[in-house]
CSV table of C-alpha atoms and ligand atoms in Angstrom, one decimal:
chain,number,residue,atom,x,y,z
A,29,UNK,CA,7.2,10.5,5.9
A,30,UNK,CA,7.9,8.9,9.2
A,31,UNK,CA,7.3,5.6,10.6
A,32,UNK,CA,4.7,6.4,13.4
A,33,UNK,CA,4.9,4.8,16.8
A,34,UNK,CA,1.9,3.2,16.7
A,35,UNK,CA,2.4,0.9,13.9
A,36,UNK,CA,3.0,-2.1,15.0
A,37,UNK,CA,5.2,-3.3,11.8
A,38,UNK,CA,7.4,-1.1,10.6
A,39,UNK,CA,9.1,-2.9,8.2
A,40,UNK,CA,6.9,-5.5,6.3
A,41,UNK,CA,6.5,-7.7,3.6
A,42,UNK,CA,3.0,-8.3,2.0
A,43,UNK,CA,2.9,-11.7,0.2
A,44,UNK,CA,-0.2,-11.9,-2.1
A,45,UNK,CA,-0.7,-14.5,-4.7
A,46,UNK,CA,-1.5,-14.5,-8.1
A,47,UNK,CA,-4.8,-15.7,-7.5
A,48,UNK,CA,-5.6,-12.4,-5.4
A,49,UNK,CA,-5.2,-10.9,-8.6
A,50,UNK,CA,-7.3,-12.6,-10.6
A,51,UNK,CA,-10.6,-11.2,-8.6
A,52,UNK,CA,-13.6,-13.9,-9.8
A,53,UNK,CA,-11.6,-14.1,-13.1
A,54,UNK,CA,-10.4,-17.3,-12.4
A,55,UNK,CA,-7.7,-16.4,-14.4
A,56,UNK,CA,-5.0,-13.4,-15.3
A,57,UNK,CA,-5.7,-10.1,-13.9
A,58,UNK,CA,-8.6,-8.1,-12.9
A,59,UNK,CA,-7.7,-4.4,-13.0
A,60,UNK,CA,-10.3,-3.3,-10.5
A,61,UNK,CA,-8.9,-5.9,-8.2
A,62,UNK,CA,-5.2,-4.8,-8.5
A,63,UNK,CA,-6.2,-1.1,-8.3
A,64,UNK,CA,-7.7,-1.9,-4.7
A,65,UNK,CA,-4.7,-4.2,-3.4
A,66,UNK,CA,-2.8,-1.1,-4.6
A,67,UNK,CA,-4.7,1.3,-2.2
A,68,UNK,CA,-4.5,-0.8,0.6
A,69,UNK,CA,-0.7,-1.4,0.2
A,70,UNK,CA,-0.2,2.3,-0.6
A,71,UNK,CA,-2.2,3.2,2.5
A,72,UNK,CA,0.5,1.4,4.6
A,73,UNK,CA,3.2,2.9,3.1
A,74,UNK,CA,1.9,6.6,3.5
A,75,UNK,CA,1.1,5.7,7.2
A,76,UNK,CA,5.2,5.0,7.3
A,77,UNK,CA,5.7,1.3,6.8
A,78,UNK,CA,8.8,0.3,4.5
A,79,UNK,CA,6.5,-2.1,2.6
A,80,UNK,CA,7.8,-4.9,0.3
A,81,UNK,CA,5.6,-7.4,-1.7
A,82,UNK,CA,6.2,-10.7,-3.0
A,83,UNK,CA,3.8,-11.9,-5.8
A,84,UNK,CA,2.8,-15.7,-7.0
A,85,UNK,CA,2.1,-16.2,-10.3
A,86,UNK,CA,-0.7,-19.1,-9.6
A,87,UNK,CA,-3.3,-17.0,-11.8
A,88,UNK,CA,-1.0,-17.5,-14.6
A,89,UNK,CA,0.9,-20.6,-14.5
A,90,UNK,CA,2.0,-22.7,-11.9
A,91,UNK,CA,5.0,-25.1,-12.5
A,92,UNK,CA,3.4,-28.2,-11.0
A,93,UNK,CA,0.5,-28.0,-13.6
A,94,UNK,CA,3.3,-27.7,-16.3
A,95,UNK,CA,4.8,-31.0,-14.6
A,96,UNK,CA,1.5,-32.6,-14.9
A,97,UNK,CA,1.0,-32.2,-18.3
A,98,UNK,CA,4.1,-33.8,-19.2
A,99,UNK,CA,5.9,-30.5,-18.6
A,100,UNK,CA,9.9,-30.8,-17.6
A,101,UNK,CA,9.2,-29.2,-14.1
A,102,UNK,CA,12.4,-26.9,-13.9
A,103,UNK,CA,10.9,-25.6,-17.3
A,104,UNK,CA,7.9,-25.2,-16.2
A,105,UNK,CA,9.0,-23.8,-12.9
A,106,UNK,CA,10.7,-20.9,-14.9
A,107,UNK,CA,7.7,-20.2,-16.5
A,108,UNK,CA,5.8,-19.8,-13.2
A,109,UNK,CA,8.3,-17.4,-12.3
A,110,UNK,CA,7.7,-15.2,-15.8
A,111,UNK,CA,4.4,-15.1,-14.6
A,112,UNK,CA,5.2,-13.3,-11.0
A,113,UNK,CA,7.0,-10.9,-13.3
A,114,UNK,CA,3.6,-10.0,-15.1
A,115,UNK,CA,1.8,-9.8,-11.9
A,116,UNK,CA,4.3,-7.6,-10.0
A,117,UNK,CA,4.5,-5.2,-13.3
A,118,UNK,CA,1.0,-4.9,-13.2
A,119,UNK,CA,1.2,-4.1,-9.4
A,120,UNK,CA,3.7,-0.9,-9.8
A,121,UNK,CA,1.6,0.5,-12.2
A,122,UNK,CA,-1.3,0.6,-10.0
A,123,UNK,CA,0.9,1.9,-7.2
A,124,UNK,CA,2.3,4.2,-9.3
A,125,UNK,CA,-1.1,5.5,-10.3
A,126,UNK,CA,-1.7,6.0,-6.8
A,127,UNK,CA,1.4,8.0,-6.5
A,128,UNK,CA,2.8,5.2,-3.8
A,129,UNK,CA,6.6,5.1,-6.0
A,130,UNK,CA,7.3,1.2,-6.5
A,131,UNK,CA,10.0,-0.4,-8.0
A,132,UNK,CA,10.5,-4.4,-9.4
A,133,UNK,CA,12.9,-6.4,-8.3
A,134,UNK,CA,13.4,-9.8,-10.1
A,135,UNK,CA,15.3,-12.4,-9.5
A,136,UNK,CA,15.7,-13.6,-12.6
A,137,UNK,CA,18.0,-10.6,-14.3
A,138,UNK,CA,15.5,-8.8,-16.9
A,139,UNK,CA,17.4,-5.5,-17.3
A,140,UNK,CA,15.2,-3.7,-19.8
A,141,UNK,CA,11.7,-4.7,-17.9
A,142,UNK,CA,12.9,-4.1,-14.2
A,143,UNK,CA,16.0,-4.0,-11.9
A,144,UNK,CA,17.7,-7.6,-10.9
A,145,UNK,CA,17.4,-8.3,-7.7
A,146,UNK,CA,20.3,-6.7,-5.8
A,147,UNK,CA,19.7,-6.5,-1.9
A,148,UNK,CA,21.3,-3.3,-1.3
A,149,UNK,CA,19.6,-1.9,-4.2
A,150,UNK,CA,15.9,-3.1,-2.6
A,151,UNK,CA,17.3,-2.1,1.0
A,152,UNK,CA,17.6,1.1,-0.3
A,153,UNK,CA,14.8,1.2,-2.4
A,154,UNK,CA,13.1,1.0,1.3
A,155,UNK,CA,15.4,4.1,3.2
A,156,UNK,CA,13.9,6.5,-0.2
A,157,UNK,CA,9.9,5.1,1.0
A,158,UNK,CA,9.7,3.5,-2.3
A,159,UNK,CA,7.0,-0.3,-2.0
A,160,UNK,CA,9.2,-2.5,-3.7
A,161,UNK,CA,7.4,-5.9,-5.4
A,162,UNK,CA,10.0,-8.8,-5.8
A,163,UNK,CA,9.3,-10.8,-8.5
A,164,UNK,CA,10.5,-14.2,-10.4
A,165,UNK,CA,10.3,-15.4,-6.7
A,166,UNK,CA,13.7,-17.0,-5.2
A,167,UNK,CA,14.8,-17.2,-9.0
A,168,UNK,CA,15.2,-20.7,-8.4
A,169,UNK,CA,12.7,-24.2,-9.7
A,170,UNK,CA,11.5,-26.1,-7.2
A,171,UNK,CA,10.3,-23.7,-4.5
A,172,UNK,CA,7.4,-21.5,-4.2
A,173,UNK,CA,6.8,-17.6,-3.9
A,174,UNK,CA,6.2,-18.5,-0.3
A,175,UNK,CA,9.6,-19.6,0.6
A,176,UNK,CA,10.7,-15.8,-2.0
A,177,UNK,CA,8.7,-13.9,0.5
A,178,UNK,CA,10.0,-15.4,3.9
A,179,UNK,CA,13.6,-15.5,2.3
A,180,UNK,CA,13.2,-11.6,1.0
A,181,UNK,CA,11.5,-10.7,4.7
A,182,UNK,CA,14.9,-12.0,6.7
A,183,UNK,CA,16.9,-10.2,4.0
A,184,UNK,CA,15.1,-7.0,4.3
A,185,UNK,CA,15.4,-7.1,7.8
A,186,UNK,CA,11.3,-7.1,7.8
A,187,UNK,CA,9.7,-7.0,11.4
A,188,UNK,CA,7.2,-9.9,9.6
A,189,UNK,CA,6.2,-11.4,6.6
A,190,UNK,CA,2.2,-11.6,6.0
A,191,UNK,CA,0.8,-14.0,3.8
A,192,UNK,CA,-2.4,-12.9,2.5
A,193,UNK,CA,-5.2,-14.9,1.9
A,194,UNK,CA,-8.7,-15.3,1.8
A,195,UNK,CA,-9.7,-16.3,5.3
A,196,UNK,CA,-9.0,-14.0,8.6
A,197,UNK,CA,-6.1,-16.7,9.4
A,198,UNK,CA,-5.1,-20.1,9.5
A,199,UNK,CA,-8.2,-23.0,10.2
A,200,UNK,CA,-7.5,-26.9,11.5
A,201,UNK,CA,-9.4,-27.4,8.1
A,202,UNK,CA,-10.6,-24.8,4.6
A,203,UNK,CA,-13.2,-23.2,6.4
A,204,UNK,CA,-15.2,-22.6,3.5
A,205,UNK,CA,-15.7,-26.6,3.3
A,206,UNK,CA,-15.8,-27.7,6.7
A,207,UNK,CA,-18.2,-25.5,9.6
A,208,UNK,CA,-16.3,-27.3,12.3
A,209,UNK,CA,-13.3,-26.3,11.3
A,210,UNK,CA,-11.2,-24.2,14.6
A,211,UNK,CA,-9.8,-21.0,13.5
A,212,UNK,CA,-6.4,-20.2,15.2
A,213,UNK,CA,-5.4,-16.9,16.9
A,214,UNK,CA,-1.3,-17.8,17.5
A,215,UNK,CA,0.5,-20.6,16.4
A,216,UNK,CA,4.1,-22.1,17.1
A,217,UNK,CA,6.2,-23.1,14.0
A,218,UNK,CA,6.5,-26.5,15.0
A,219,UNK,CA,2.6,-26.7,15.2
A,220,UNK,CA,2.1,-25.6,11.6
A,221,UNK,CA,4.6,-28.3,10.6
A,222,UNK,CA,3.5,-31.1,12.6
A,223,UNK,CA,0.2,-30.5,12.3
A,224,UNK,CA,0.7,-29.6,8.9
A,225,UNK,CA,-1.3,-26.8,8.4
A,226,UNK,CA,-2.0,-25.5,5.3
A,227,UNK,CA,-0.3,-22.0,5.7
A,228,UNK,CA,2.2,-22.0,3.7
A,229,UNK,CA,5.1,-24.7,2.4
A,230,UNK,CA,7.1,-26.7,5.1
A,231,UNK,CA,10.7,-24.7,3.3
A,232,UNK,CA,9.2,-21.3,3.7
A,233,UNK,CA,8.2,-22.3,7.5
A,234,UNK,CA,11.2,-23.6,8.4
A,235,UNK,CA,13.0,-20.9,7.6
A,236,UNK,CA,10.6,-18.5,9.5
A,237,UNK,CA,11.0,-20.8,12.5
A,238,UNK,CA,15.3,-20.5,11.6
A,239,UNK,CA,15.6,-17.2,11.3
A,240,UNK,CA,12.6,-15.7,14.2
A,241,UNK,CA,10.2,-14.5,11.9
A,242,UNK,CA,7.3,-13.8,13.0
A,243,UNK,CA,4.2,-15.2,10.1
A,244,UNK,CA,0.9,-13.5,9.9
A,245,UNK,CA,-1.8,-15.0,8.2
A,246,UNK,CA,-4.6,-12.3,7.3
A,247,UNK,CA,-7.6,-11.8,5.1
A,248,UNK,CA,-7.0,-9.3,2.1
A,249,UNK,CA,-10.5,-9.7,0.8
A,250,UNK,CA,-11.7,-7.8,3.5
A,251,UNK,CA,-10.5,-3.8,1.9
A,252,UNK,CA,-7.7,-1.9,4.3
A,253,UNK,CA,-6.9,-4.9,6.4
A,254,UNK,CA,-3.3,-4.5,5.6
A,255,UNK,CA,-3.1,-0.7,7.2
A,256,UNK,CA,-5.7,-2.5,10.4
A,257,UNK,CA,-2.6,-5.3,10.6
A,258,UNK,CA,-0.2,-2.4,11.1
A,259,UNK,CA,-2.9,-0.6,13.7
A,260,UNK,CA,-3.2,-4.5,15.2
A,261,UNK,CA,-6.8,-4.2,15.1
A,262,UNK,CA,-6.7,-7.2,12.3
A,263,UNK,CA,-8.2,-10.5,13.0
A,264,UNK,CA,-5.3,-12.6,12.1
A,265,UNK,CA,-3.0,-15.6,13.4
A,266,UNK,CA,0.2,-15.1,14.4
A,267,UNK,CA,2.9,-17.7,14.3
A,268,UNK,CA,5.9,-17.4,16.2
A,269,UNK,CA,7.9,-19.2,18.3
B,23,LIG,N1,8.4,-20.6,-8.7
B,23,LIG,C1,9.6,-21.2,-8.7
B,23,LIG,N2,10.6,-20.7,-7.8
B,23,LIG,C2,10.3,-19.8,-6.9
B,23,LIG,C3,9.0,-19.2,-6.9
B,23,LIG,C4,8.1,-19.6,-7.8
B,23,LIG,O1,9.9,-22.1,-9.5
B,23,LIG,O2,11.2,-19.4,-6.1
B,23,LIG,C5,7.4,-21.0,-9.8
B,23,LIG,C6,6.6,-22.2,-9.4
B,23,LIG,O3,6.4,-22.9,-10.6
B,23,LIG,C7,5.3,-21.7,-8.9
B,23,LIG,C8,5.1,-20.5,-9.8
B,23,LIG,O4,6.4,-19.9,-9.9
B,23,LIG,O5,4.3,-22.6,-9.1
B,23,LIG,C9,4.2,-19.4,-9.2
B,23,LIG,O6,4.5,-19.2,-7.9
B,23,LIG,P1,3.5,-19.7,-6.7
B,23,LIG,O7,2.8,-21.0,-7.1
B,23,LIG,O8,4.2,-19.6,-5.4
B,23,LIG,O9,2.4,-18.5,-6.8
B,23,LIG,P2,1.1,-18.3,-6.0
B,23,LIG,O10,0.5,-19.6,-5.6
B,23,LIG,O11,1.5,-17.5,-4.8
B,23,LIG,O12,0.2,-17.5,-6.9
């Protein structure tokens, strides 16, 4: 399997959150859900696409709603972290069922559930076409499965990381509240963070904008957007520099 020349990405990170999981749960997993996340993202790799993922853990546990309950936050952060290993366990064996080979790589060292994270180890992970899902985010409390997937993206050498998301890209205002809000086709970093659009945290932005990579904002509700992104026939906003 070959990268083809028409895909416009080939090397790139898929960040989903937990809450894609969860389908109209509205919490944990829906297995019908994850099985169709899993044929898109194996779709992209069979096109040729060295594919990582990043996975939240929102659908399970978030550490600011530990906080809020009374919650020590680095405590409860670590729990949000267990809870992107769940979601990225689930995920290989729904790639796995589709024959796409995926490997877990966590961040926080859990030797007889997955591989630690070891970048060599994903990077080459990549060169034998496995999809492989980091999980337990940057292994670290206070930041967000966001700033995992930009950070894993520059590491991997990714050609850009792709947050998906409900909406077909990033809106002045949640579109799904406001009619007038104005849907974006590119973006600069500096716009998202003086404008502060909700796309993703200011950390995980800033080190896009440091490090030149590019941030795609797509809709994974809609089924095979992610192998359409590769095409470039997604709608989508861009932001660049
Ligand atoms: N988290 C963390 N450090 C990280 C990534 C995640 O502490 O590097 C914790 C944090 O508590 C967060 C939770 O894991 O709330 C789940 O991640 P996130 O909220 O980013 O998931 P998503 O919103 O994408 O489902």
């Amino acid at each position: 399997m070959t990268a083809h020349a028409s895909i416009k990405y080939p090397r790139l990170l898929v960040k989903l959150s937990g809450e894609a999981l969860m389908g109209r749960n509205g919490f944990g997993l829906d297995t019908a859900v994850v099985d169709r996340l899993a044929a898109d993202l194996a779709e992209a790799r069979n096109a040729g696409c060295a594919l990582s993922v990043v996975v939240g853990g929102g659908n399970i546990f978030r550490g600011l709603q530990g906080a809020a309950r009374g919650m020590d936050r680095a405590t409860a952060d670590y729990m949000g972290m267990l809870a992107t290993v769940m979601n990225a366990l689930a995920l290989q064996s729904a790639l796995e069922a589709q024959k796409a080979p995926a490997r877990v790589l966590s961040a926080i060292p859990m030797p007889t559930v997955c591989e630690p994270y070891v970048r060599h180890r994903a990077l080459y992970h990549l060169e034998r076409e496995r999809i492989v899902i980091f999980a337990a985010g940057t292994g670290n409390p206070f930041f967000t499965t966001d700033t995992a997937a930009t950070l894993r993206a520059i590491e991997m050498g990714c050609n850009a990381v792709a947050k998906a998301t409900q909406v077909d890209g990033v809106y002045s205002a949640d579109p799904k509240k406001d009619p007038n809000a104005k849907r974006f086709d590119r973006l600069s970093y500096t716009e998202v963070l003086g404008q502060d659009l909700k796309v993703m945290d200011g950390a995980a932005i800033a080190l896009a904008r440091d490090n030149n990579l590019p941030v795609i904002v797509f809709s994974i509700d809609e089924p095979g957007n992610v192998i359409k992104l590769l095409n470039g026939s997604a709608r989508a906003t861009i932001i660049h520099g």
